[in-house]
Coordinates of C-alpha atoms in Angstrom, one line a residue:
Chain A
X116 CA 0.0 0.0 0.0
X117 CA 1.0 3.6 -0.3
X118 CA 1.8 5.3 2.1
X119 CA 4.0 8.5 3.9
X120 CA 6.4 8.1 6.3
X121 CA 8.4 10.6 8.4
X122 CA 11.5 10.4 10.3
X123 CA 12.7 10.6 12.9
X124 CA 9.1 10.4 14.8
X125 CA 11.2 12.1 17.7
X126 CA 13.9 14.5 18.1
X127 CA 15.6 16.2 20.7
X128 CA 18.3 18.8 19.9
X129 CA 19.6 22.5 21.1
X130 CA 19.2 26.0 20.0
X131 CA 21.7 27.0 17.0
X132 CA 21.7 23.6 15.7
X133 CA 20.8 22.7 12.3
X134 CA 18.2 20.1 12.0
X135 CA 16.3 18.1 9.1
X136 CA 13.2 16.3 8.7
X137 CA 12.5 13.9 6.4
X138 CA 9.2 12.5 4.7
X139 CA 9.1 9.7 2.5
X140 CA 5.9 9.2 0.3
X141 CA 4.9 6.1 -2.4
X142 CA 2.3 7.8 -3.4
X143 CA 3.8 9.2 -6.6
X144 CA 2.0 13.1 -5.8
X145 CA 3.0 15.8 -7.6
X146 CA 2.1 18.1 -4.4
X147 CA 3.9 17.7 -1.0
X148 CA 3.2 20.2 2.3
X149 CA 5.1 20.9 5.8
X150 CA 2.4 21.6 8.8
X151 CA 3.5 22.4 12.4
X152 CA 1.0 22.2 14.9
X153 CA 0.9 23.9 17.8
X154 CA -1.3 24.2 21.4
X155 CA -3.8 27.3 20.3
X156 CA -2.8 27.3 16.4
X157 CA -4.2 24.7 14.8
X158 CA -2.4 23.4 11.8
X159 CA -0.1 25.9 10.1
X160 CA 1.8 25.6 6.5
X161 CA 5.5 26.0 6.2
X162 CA 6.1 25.0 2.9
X163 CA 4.7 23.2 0.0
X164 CA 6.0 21.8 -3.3
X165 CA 4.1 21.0 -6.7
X166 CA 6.8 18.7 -8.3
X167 CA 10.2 18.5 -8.5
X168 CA 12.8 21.7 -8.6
X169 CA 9.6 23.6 -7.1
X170 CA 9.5 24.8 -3.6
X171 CA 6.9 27.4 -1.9
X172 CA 6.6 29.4 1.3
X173 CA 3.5 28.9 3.6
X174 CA 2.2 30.8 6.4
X175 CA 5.0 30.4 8.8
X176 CA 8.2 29.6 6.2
X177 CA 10.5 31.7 8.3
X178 CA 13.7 30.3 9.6
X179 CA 12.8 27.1 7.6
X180 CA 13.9 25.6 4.2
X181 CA 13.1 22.7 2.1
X182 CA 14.2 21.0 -1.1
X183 CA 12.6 18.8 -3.7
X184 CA 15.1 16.6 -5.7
X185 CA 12.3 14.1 -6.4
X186 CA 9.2 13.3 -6.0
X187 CA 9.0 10.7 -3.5
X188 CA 11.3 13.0 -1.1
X189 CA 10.6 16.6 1.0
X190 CA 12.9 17.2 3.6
X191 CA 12.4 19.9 6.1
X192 CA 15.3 21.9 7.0
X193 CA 15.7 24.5 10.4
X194 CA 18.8 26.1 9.7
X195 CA 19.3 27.6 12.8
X196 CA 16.8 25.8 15.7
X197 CA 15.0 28.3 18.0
X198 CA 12.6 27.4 21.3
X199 CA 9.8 28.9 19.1
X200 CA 10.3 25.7 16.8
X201 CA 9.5 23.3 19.2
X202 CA 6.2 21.4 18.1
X203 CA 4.7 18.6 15.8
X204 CA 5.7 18.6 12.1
X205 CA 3.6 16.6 9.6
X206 CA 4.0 15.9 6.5
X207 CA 1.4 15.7 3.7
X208 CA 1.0 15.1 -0.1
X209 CA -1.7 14.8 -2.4
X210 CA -2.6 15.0 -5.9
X211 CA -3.3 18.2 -6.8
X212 CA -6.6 19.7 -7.6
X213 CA -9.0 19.3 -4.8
X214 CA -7.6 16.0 -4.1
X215 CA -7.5 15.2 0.1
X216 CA -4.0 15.5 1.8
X217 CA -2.9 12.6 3.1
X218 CA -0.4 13.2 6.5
X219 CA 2.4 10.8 7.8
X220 CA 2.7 10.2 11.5
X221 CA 4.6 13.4 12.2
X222 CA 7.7 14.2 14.3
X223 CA 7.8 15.9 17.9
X224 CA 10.5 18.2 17.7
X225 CA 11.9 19.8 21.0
X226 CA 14.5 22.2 20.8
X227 CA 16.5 22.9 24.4
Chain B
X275 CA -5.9 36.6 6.1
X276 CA -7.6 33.2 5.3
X277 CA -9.7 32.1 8.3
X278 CA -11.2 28.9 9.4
X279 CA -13.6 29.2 13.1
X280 CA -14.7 26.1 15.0
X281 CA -15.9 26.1 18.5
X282 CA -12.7 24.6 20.4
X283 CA -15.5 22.4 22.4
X284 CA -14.7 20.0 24.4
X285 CA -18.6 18.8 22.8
X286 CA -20.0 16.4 25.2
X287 CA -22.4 13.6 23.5
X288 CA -23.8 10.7 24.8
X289 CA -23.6 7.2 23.0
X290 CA -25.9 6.8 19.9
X291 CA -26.5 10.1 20.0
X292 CA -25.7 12.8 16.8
X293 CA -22.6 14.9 17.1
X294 CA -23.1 18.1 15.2
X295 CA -19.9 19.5 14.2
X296 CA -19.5 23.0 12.7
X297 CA -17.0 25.1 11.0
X298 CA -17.0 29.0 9.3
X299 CA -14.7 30.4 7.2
X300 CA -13.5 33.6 6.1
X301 CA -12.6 33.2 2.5
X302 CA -15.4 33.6 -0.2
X303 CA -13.1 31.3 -2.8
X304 CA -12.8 28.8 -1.1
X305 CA -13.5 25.7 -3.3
X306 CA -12.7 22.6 -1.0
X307 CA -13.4 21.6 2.5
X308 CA -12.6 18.6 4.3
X309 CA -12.8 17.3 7.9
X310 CA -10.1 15.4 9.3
X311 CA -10.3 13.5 12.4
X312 CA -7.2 13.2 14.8
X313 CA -7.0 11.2 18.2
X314 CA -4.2 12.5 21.0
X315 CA -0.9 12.2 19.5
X316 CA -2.0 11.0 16.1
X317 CA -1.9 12.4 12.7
X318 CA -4.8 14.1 10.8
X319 CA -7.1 11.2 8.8
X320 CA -9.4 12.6 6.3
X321 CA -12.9 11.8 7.2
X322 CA -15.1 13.5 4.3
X323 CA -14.4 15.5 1.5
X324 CA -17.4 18.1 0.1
X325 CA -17.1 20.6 -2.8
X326 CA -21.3 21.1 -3.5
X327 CA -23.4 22.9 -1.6
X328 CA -25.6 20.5 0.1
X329 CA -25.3 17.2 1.7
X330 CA -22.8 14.2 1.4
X331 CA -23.3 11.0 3.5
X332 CA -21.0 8.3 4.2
X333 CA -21.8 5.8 6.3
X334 CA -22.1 7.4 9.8
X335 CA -21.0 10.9 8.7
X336 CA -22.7 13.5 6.5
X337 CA -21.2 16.9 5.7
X338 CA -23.5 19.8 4.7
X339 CA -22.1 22.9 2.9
X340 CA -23.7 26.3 2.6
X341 CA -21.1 28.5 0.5
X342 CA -23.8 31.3 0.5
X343 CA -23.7 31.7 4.3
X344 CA -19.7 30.0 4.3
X345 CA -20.6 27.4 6.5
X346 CA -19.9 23.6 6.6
X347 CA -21.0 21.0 9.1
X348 CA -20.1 17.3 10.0
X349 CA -22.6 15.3 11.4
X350 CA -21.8 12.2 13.0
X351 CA -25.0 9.6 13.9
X352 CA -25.2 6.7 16.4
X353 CA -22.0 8.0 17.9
X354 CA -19.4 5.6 19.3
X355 CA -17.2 6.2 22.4
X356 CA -14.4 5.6 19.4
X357 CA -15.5 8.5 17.7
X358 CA -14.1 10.9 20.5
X359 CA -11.3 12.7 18.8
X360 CA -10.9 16.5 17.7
X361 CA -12.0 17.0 14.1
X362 CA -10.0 19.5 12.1
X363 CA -12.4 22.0 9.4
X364 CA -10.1 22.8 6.5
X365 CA -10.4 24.6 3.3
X366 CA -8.6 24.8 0.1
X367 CA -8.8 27.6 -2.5
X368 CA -10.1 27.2 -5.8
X369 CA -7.2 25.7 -7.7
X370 CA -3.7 25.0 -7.3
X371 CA -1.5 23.5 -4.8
X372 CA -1.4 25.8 -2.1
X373 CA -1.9 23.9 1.2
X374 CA -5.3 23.8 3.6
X375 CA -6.4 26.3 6.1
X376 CA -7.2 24.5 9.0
X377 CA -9.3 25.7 12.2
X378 CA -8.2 25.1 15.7
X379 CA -10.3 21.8 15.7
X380 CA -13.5 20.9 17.9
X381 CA -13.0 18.3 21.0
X382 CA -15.4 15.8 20.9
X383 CA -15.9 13.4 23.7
X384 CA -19.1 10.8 22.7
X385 CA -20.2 9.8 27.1
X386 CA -20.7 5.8 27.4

């Protein structure tokens, strides 16, 4: 089956470091998305992708950066970690169109 | 800025009863809405999918849209003490790839 997997599901790292998140999908979507969710915030968009080469900012792209080589693969990058980055990442992909988003398992990120 | 409102709950409903779940939004384009269930410390899992204004049943669930009055609903029948979860409201513009707009989400706890 098809699927989206994310990695690592936890992570615990300091301020100033540079960390990456991956996500993994069989799907064979065009479109891939970065969500963090936070307590109070809901679901907020990072960044978003419609194919390979491509790369957008979302709502909240600052002090993050990601990178689409292919299209199974959308790695999330904090350059520089902040406190303020500490949350739950999820990854999603989908069609295109009004096709659903489909999310991975996400990754708990703490950052000391 | 695009908004998505849902009453944060926690919506108590006893067993077998129907869970009436609603969302506004903000954005007259909107094109796509969705609800997405999500249990504590899960990921998002798409529920129902509407793009008409009306009704759209699936099994257990029906989700009503009113674009004139920018309202969408999720109604949930002969709940199930399984079906406590917070469901996410989100919308997608007419078009493209840009990611959802999700609201905060709606707590609901279904009372043996």
């Amino acid at each position: 089956d098809a699927e989206i997997t994310q990695s690592p599901r936890h992570k615990i790292t300091e301020t100033g470091r540079q960390v990456t998140l991956a996500c993994h999908q069989t799907w064979n979507h065009n479109n891939m998305f970065w969500y963090r969710q936070d307590l109070g915030h809901g679901l907020r968009l990072i960044h978003y992708s419609y194919g390979v080469q491509d790369t957008n900012k979302g709502e909240v792209s600052d002090g993050y950066s990601v990178s689409r080589s292919n299209t199974e693969d959308l790695p999330l990058t904090l350059e520089s970690a902040a406190s303020s980055q500490t949350s739950v990442y999820f990854c999603a992909s989908s069609a295109g169109g009004n096709q659903p988003q489909h999310f991975g398992d996400g990754t708990r990120l703490s950052i000391l | 800025q695009k908004e998505v409102e849902q009453n944060s709950g926690p919506l108590s409903v006893p067993e077998g009863a129907i869970a009436s779940l609603n969302c506004t939004y903000s954005d007259r384009v909107s094109q796509s809405f969705f609800w997405y269930r999500q249990y504590s410390g899960k990921s998002p899992e798409l529920i129902m999918s509407i793009y008409s204004n009306g009704d759209k049943e699936d099994g257990r669930f029906t989700a009503q849209l009113n674009k004139a009055s920018q309202y969408v609903s999720l109604l949930i029948r002969d709940s199930q003490p399984s079906d406590s979860a917070t469901y996410l409201c989100a919308v997608k513009d007419r078009g493209g790839a840009d990611g959802l707009t999700f609201g905060k989400g709606t707590h609901l706890i279904i009372q043996p």
